[in-house]
Short mmCIF file of C-alpha atoms in Angstrom, two decimals:
data_model
loop_
_atom_site.label_atom_id
_atom_site.label_comp_id
_atom_site.label_asym_id
_atom_site.label_seq_id
_atom_site.Cartn_x
_atom_site.Cartn_y
_atom_site.Cartn_z
CA MET A 152 111.20 78.34 129.25
CA ALA A 153 108.30 78.11 126.88
CA GLU A 154 107.29 80.74 124.26
CA ILE A 155 104.78 83.21 124.60
CA LYS A 156 102.46 83.28 121.46
CA VAL A 157 100.02 86.06 119.53
CA PRO A 158 96.88 83.89 120.42
CA GLU A 159 93.53 83.59 118.38
CA LEU A 160 91.46 86.56 118.57
CA ALA A 161 88.85 86.61 115.85
CA GLU A 162 88.53 84.80 112.67
CA SER A 163 88.60 88.15 110.79
CA ILE A 164 92.02 89.22 112.27
CA THR A 165 95.22 86.92 111.43
CA GLU A 166 97.66 90.08 112.42
CA GLY A 167 98.57 92.72 114.28
CA THR A 168 101.25 95.40 115.49
CA ILE A 169 102.73 95.63 118.60
CA ALA A 170 101.45 98.84 120.87
CA GLN A 171 103.65 98.98 123.79
CA TRP A 172 105.58 96.05 126.09
CA LEU A 173 104.41 95.90 129.41
CA LYS A 174 106.68 93.88 130.51
CA LYS A 175 110.79 94.18 130.12
CA PRO A 176 113.15 91.61 130.51
CA GLY A 177 114.35 90.66 133.56
CA ASP A 178 110.79 91.18 135.19
CA TYR A 179 108.63 88.81 136.79
CA VAL A 180 105.28 87.65 135.04
CA GLU A 181 102.30 85.90 136.88
CA LYS A 182 100.25 83.53 135.09
CA GLY A 183 98.00 85.87 133.51
CA GLU A 184 99.08 88.86 133.89
CA SER A 185 99.70 90.87 131.08
CA ILE A 186 102.62 91.93 129.24
CA CYS A 187 102.17 93.46 125.73
CA GLU A 188 99.36 95.81 124.35
CA LEU A 189 98.73 94.30 120.36
CA GLU A 190 97.30 96.38 117.91
CA THR A 191 94.91 94.83 115.50
CA ASP A 192 92.37 96.06 112.81
CA LYS A 193 89.86 96.80 114.94
CA VAL A 194 91.23 96.77 118.81
CA ASN A 195 94.01 96.65 120.79
CA VAL A 196 94.04 93.60 123.05
CA GLU A 197 96.01 92.46 126.44
CA ILE A 198 99.05 89.58 125.49
CA MET A 199 98.82 87.68 128.71
CA ALA A 200 101.10 85.35 129.93
CA GLU A 201 100.18 80.99 129.95
CA GLU A 202 102.52 80.84 132.81
CA SER A 203 104.12 82.29 135.49
CA GLY A 204 108.27 83.08 135.38
CA VAL A 205 110.90 85.55 134.40
CA LEU A 206 110.44 87.19 130.54
CA GLN A 207 113.98 86.20 129.56
CA GLN A 208 113.67 87.79 125.67
CA LEU A 209 111.58 89.59 123.70
CA LEU A 210 111.52 88.19 119.66
CA ALA A 211 109.71 91.15 118.68
CA ASN A 212 109.94 94.92 118.90
CA LYS A 213 107.43 97.85 119.54
CA GLY A 214 106.12 98.90 116.30
CA ASP A 215 106.66 95.26 114.46
CA THR A 216 103.71 93.68 112.82
CA VAL A 217 103.16 89.81 114.35
CA ALA A 218 100.76 87.26 113.38
CA VAL A 219 98.67 85.17 115.09
CA GLY A 220 100.63 82.01 116.45
CA GLN A 221 104.24 83.66 116.58
CA ALA A 222 106.21 83.67 119.24
CA ILE A 223 107.12 87.30 120.84
CA ALA A 224 108.45 86.58 124.19
CA ILE A 225 110.43 83.99 126.39
CA ILE A 226 109.81 83.28 129.29
CA GLY A 227 111.11 80.18 132.10
CA GLU A 228 112.78 80.43 135.48
CA GLY A 229 115.27 82.90 136.58
CA THR A 230 116.46 85.75 139.05
CA ALA A 231 114.30 88.93 137.40
CA SER A 232 116.87 91.30 137.08
CA ALA A 233 117.52 93.33 134.03
CA PRO A 234 118.96 92.54 131.18
CA PRO A 235 120.16 94.76 128.32
CA ALA A 236 117.36 94.82 125.84
CA PRO A 237 117.23 93.00 122.97
CA GLU A 238 116.58 95.39 120.68
CA LYS A 239 119.04 97.45 121.35
CA ALA A 240 121.58 94.50 121.43
CA LEU A 241 120.59 92.81 118.38
CA GLN A 242 120.92 96.76 116.47
CA LEU A 243 124.47 96.37 117.65
CA ALA A 244 124.99 93.50 116.24
CA GLU A 245 123.79 93.84 112.82
CA GLU A 246 124.25 97.30 112.19
CA PRO A 247 127.78 98.56 111.32
CA LYS A 248 129.46 101.26 113.32
CA PRO A 249 131.50 104.63 112.79
CA ALA A 250 134.67 104.19 113.77
CA VAL A 251 135.25 106.52 117.59
CA PRO A 252 138.10 109.28 116.69
CA VAL A 253 141.20 108.43 118.53
CA ASP A 254 142.03 111.44 120.01
CA ARG A 255 139.42 113.43 121.23
CA ALA A 256 141.33 116.31 122.32
CA GLU A 257 142.41 117.23 118.32
CA GLN A 258 138.80 116.69 116.85
CA PRO A 259 136.78 119.51 116.62
CA ALA A 260 133.64 120.13 118.31
CA PRO A 261 131.26 117.17 116.78
CA GLN A 262 128.54 118.03 114.80
CA PRO A 263 125.05 116.01 113.96
CA VAL A 264 125.73 113.84 111.12
CA ALA A 265 123.73 111.61 109.72
CA VAL A 266 124.56 107.85 109.77
CA ALA A 267 124.66 106.04 106.49
CA GLN A 268 122.33 102.71 106.90
CA ALA A 269 122.32 99.66 104.90
CA PRO A 270 119.18 99.04 102.56
CA GLY A 271 116.72 97.24 105.50
CA GLN A 272 118.69 97.80 108.37
CA ARG A 273 116.72 100.01 111.30
CA PRO A 274 118.93 103.13 112.59
CA ILE A 275 120.67 102.33 115.95
CA ALA A 276 118.07 104.24 117.90
CA SER A 277 116.99 104.49 121.79
CA PRO A 278 113.36 103.46 123.08
CA ALA A 279 112.17 107.05 123.53
CA ALA A 280 113.43 108.08 119.82
CA ARG A 281 111.76 105.17 118.22
CA LYS A 282 109.05 106.18 120.20
CA MET A 283 108.37 110.07 119.64
CA ALA A 284 110.32 109.19 115.70
CA ARG A 285 106.58 107.15 115.15
CA GLU A 286 104.30 109.94 117.08
CA LYS A 287 105.50 112.19 114.48
CA GLY A 288 106.17 110.99 112.03
CA ILE A 289 109.66 111.05 111.36
CA ASP A 290 112.02 108.30 109.33
CA LEU A 291 115.25 107.99 111.87
CA THR A 292 117.10 107.44 109.01
CA GLN A 293 117.25 111.21 108.29
CA VAL A 294 117.73 112.08 111.87
CA PRO A 295 121.46 113.57 111.79
CA THR A 296 122.88 112.79 115.43
CA VAL A 297 126.22 113.66 117.73
CA ASP A 298 127.15 110.29 118.97
CA PRO A 299 129.86 108.66 118.02
CA LEU A 300 128.21 105.60 117.89
CA GLY A 301 126.14 106.93 115.72
CA ARG A 302 123.51 106.34 118.28
CA VAL A 303 119.77 108.32 117.71
CA ARG A 304 118.78 110.03 120.95
CA LYS A 305 115.28 111.65 121.67
CA GLN A 306 117.10 114.76 121.88
CA ASP A 307 118.19 113.91 118.49
CA VAL A 308 114.52 113.60 117.33
CA ALA A 309 112.72 116.42 119.15
CA SER A 310 115.39 118.98 117.66
CA PHE A 311 115.01 117.64 113.93
CA ALA A 312 111.29 117.57 114.88
CA ALA A 313 111.89 121.05 115.28
CA GLN A 314 113.08 122.12 111.91
CA PRO A 315 111.06 122.90 109.56
CA ALA A 316 108.11 120.27 109.23
CA ALA A 317 108.15 119.19 105.53
CA VAL A 318 111.39 118.31 103.56
CA PRO A 319 111.79 118.10 99.82
CA THR A 320 111.43 114.72 98.85
CA ALA A 321 113.91 113.44 95.61
CA GLU A 322 111.09 112.23 93.57
CA ALA A 323 108.65 115.87 93.26
CA GLY A 324 111.65 118.46 94.58
CA LYS A 325 108.61 119.67 96.52
CA PRO A 326 108.03 120.34 100.48
CA VAL A 327 106.10 117.05 101.32
CA ILE A 328 105.25 115.28 104.84
CA ARG A 329 105.53 110.92 104.11
CA GLU A 330 103.61 109.46 106.39
CA LYS A 331 102.64 105.88 107.77
CA MET A 332 99.41 104.77 108.15
CA SER A 333 98.15 103.53 110.99
CA ARG A 334 96.79 99.66 111.06
CA ARG A 335 93.46 100.72 111.82
CA ARG A 336 93.47 103.09 109.27
CA GLN A 337 94.48 101.08 106.75
CA THR A 338 91.41 98.48 107.51
CA ILE A 339 89.16 101.83 107.61
CA ALA A 340 90.14 102.23 104.13
CA LYS A 341 90.02 99.20 102.92
CA ARG A 342 86.17 98.22 104.21
CA LEU A 343 85.03 101.24 103.03
CA LEU A 344 86.29 100.94 99.94
CA GLU A 345 85.20 97.72 99.36
CA VAL A 346 81.80 98.97 100.86
CA THR A 347 81.55 101.51 97.42
CA GLN A 348 82.94 98.69 95.23
CA THR A 349 80.07 95.95 96.73
CA THR A 350 77.15 97.95 97.35
CA ALA A 351 74.19 100.19 95.49
CA MET A 352 74.81 102.90 97.51
CA LEU A 353 72.03 106.05 97.81
CA THR A 354 71.27 108.60 99.98
CA THR A 355 68.37 110.42 100.84
CA PHE A 356 67.70 113.13 103.22
CA ASN A 357 65.05 115.14 105.21
CA GLU A 358 65.36 117.44 108.28
CA ILE A 359 63.84 117.10 111.97
CA ASP A 360 62.40 120.44 113.62
CA MET A 361 64.00 119.59 117.33
CA SER A 362 61.81 122.10 119.11
CA ALA A 363 59.80 119.21 120.93
CA VAL A 364 63.05 117.21 121.89
CA ILE A 365 64.87 120.23 122.96
CA ASP A 366 62.19 121.53 125.12
CA LEU A 367 61.80 118.40 126.33
CA ARG A 368 65.36 117.92 127.44
CA LYS A 369 65.04 120.91 128.96
CA ARG A 370 62.51 120.11 130.96
CA LYS A 371 63.67 116.53 131.92
CA LYS A 372 67.53 116.49 132.12
CA ASP A 373 67.59 117.43 135.90
CA LYS A 374 65.13 114.89 137.20
CA PHE A 375 66.91 112.40 134.47
CA PHE A 376 70.18 112.87 136.25
CA GLU A 377 69.30 112.41 139.42
CA GLU A 378 67.42 109.32 138.81
CA HIS A 379 69.45 107.32 136.23
CA ASP A 380 72.84 108.90 136.84
CA VAL A 381 73.40 109.77 133.20
CA ARG A 382 73.27 112.69 131.42
CA LEU A 383 69.83 112.25 128.80
CA GLY A 384 71.54 113.32 125.45
CA PHE A 385 69.68 113.05 121.81
CA MET A 386 71.34 110.03 120.42
CA SER A 387 68.89 108.15 122.86
CA PHE A 388 66.02 109.95 121.16
CA PHE A 389 67.58 108.85 117.73
CA VAL A 390 68.34 105.23 118.29
CA LYS A 391 64.91 104.64 119.93
CA ALA A 392 62.84 106.36 116.70
CA ALA A 393 65.95 104.37 114.53
CA VAL A 394 63.96 100.79 115.92
CA ALA A 395 60.91 102.16 115.58
CA ALA A 396 61.78 102.85 111.77
CA LEU A 397 63.40 99.62 111.94
CA LYS A 398 60.09 97.73 112.64
CA LYS A 399 58.26 99.65 110.10
CA TYR A 400 61.11 99.01 107.34
CA PRO A 401 62.66 95.56 108.24
CA TYR A 402 64.54 95.06 104.76
CA VAL A 403 66.45 98.68 106.20
CA ASN A 404 67.75 95.71 109.05
CA ALA A 405 69.12 93.54 106.96
CA GLU A 406 72.15 91.65 104.74
CA ILE A 407 72.82 90.34 101.75
CA GLN A 408 74.49 86.61 102.01
CA GLY A 409 74.52 85.10 98.74
CA ASP A 410 71.67 85.86 96.97
CA GLU A 411 69.27 85.80 100.55
CA ILE A 412 68.21 88.48 102.50
CA LEU A 413 68.84 87.35 105.95
CA LEU A 414 65.95 89.76 108.03
CA LYS A 415 66.99 90.19 111.24
CA LYS A 416 64.42 90.92 114.49
CA TYR A 417 66.43 92.08 117.04
CA TYR A 418 68.03 95.53 117.19
CA ASP A 419 71.49 95.48 118.14
CA ILE A 420 72.21 99.83 116.93
CA GLY A 421 76.13 100.79 116.16
CA VAL A 422 77.13 104.03 117.11
CA ALA A 423 80.24 105.66 115.53
CA VAL A 424 82.64 107.25 118.11
CA SER A 425 85.89 109.08 116.92
CA THR A 426 88.80 108.85 118.49
CA ASP A 427 92.64 109.18 117.82
CA GLU A 428 93.16 106.56 115.72
CA GLY A 429 90.08 106.40 113.52
CA LEU A 430 86.35 105.76 113.41
CA VAL A 431 84.98 102.72 115.44
CA VAL A 432 81.41 101.46 115.57
CA PRO A 433 80.73 99.92 118.93
CA VAL A 434 77.03 98.09 119.59
CA VAL A 435 74.46 98.95 121.58
CA ARG A 436 72.79 95.67 122.10
CA ASP A 437 68.67 95.00 122.16
CA CYS A 438 67.93 98.40 122.08
CA ASP A 439 63.96 97.52 121.88
CA ARG A 440 64.43 96.29 124.99
CA LYS A 441 65.89 99.43 126.51
CA ASN A 442 64.90 102.48 128.13
CA PHE A 443 66.14 105.57 127.37
CA ALA A 444 68.71 105.80 130.39
CA GLU A 445 69.98 102.04 129.70
CA ILE A 446 70.52 103.44 126.28
CA GLU A 447 72.12 106.44 127.21
CA ARG A 448 74.11 104.71 129.71
CA ASP A 449 75.69 101.97 127.10
CA ILE A 450 76.67 105.08 125.25
CA ALA A 451 78.84 106.65 127.67
CA GLU A 452 80.16 103.38 128.55
CA LEU A 453 81.23 102.30 125.20
CA ALA A 454 82.75 106.25 124.04
CA ALA A 455 84.69 105.74 127.33
CA LYS A 456 85.95 102.28 126.04
CA ALA A 457 86.80 103.34 122.71
CA ARG A 458 88.85 106.36 123.16
CA SER A 459 90.99 104.84 125.72
CA ASN A 460 91.62 101.53 123.56
CA LYS A 461 89.11 99.09 125.91
CA LEU A 462 87.19 98.12 123.33
CA SER A 463 86.78 94.25 123.29
CA LEU A 464 86.06 92.28 119.84
CA ALA A 465 83.03 91.72 121.03
CA ASP A 466 81.62 95.28 121.58
CA LEU A 467 82.20 96.22 117.82
CA GLN A 468 80.34 92.88 116.41
CA GLY A 469 77.33 92.68 115.36
CA GLY A 470 75.94 95.43 114.45
CA THR A 471 72.55 95.32 112.45
CA PHE A 472 72.31 99.63 111.52
CA THR A 473 74.29 102.00 112.42
CA ILE A 474 73.60 105.88 113.53
CA THR A 475 77.36 108.14 113.08
CA ASN A 476 76.84 111.92 114.13
CA GLY A 477 78.73 114.31 112.35
CA GLY A 478 76.97 117.39 114.46
CA VAL A 479 79.62 117.40 116.57
CA PHE A 480 82.23 118.24 114.95
CA GLY A 481 79.81 120.96 113.31
CA SER A 482 78.81 119.06 110.01
CA LEU A 483 75.43 120.59 107.89
CA LEU A 484 75.32 117.79 105.85
CA SER A 485 76.59 114.55 104.44
CA THR A 486 76.51 111.07 103.68
CA PRO A 487 77.63 108.57 105.60
CA LEU A 488 79.50 105.12 104.18
CA LEU A 489 77.68 101.88 104.82
CA ASN A 490 79.31 99.83 107.53
CA GLY A 491 79.29 96.78 105.79
CA PRO A 492 77.45 94.21 106.00
CA GLN A 493 74.32 96.64 107.21
CA VAL A 494 72.87 98.12 104.20
CA GLY A 495 71.43 100.94 106.30
CA ILE A 496 73.15 103.98 108.18
CA LEU A 497 71.43 107.17 109.52
CA GLY A 498 73.45 110.50 109.39
CA MET A 499 72.47 113.20 112.35
CA HIS A 500 74.24 116.33 112.04
CA SER A 501 74.27 120.14 113.03
CA ILE A 502 71.80 122.17 114.71
CA LYS A 503 71.28 125.01 113.21
CA LEU A 504 68.75 127.90 113.68
CA ARG A 505 66.78 128.41 110.48
CA PRO A 506 63.54 130.22 109.45
CA VAL A 507 60.88 128.39 108.76
CA ALA A 508 57.47 128.54 107.14
CA ILE A 509 54.58 127.79 110.05
CA ASP A 510 51.93 128.70 107.73
CA GLU A 511 50.99 131.12 104.37
CA GLU A 512 51.97 134.25 106.94
CA ARG A 513 53.80 132.96 109.63
CA ILE A 514 58.23 132.63 109.61
CA GLU A 515 60.02 131.31 112.31
CA ASN A 516 63.30 130.54 113.25
CA ARG A 517 63.31 126.87 114.72
CA PRO A 518 66.37 124.51 115.47
CA MET A 519 67.01 122.77 112.68
CA MET A 520 68.61 119.29 112.03
CA TYR A 521 69.78 117.79 108.30
CA VAL A 522 69.49 114.22 108.63
CA ALA A 523 70.44 111.40 106.26
CA LEU A 524 69.96 107.82 105.51
CA SER A 525 72.45 106.43 102.87
CA TYR A 526 70.90 102.81 101.97
CA ASP A 527 72.15 99.68 99.75
CA HIS A 528 69.74 99.95 97.08
CA ARG A 529 69.82 95.92 95.78
CA ILE A 530 67.30 95.30 98.34
CA ILE A 531 65.86 98.87 99.84
CA ASP A 532 63.82 100.91 96.98
CA GLY A 533 63.39 104.52 97.55
CA LYS A 534 60.28 104.58 99.28
CA GLU A 535 61.24 102.09 101.73
CA ALA A 536 64.02 104.98 102.41
CA VAL A 537 62.13 107.99 102.10
CA GLY A 538 59.63 106.46 104.32
CA PHE A 539 61.77 104.93 107.21
CA LEU A 540 63.93 108.74 107.72
CA LYS A 541 60.37 109.86 107.03
CA THR A 542 59.14 108.29 110.63
CA VAL A 543 62.15 109.19 112.48
CA LYS A 544 61.62 112.84 111.74
CA ASP A 545 57.68 112.00 112.80
CA LEU A 546 58.92 110.26 116.27
CA ILE A 547 61.29 113.08 116.67
CA GLU A 548 59.12 115.86 115.91
CA ASN A 549 56.90 114.14 118.81
CA PRO A 550 58.73 112.57 121.26
CA GLU A 551 55.66 112.36 123.22
CA ASP A 552 54.64 109.23 120.49
CA LEU A 553 58.28 108.05 120.51
CA LEU A 554 57.74 107.19 124.00
CA LEU A 555 54.80 105.10 123.06
CA GLU A 556 56.08 103.51 120.81
CA SER A 557 59.71 102.45 123.17
#
């Protein structure tokens, strides 16, 4: 017999949540084979068996919070046959069972009833019911069931979910929905609050005429795709422009450590990606050494990994500067929050046709984008911030200069 424990993941990660079990009790598991998926503050990771054998028992259920070093399963020798699920057995042992009617023939048709639960106890429910309840944010103790033993089934949860979504609460007497924050959302909330409390954040704005980049992209995108098997987007232009601006204004590529400033002479650019579980910022490494195709390929691969929960901790660590594009969701203007401990973040926005004065007599409709630079005023002065953003603007409006810079 051997215990499977939550391994050391990263210095800042001390616990996680069981997202799903990939194996069930009775399954034979090879050494190195994944047995469960663990959701941490940053990424989802798979926990692997350290030796071969039969999975004897699960010591934690899906949705449980477990600490680094905690035993979550037992593996040992035996025959690969599926024993009763320990979660169900545990529930039946711990919770009171409603009495079964003696003579069903004399009983009226069963009606849904809410089974009373003692404080701190979980209702008896099938795994499928628990999964659906978590996905829909439903409290299982509020779900009525017709099962004589009080078990909540998937169809009970589905019926309950089909009712009006909001339920009155005793505190307010008004319709509300109470939903538990996911671990990742809690981490995002905590970090963003820390940024606002520990930095002197300001934002400066500018606008960019995207005509030249749009024209260049139209002329080159087909050939670019044929040669590199990746599409030419706008993000690679902004990454290269940001690197050039960071070289010119190095304090935007810095970090505060106590009473010292750490100036970074490398350019690992974080690119914010929106997922169903929240915003993540995977990092494109050594952007000063990569061409447009390599940057576009890295961004596409990292975005795909983010949306399929396949990012590793290494993918998220060590960025020096961040770019976020709210324009993909239609944002016209915003104030991006710093991605600590970084001291600068560039916000891109929607491209909109707007009338622009060409000279004293001419006005033309041009594709314009508002851009924003949020920065930590403790080490970056307004002059540097404005200069940084002006450099990005000039390079995007003159992409030939950008090619020379890279």
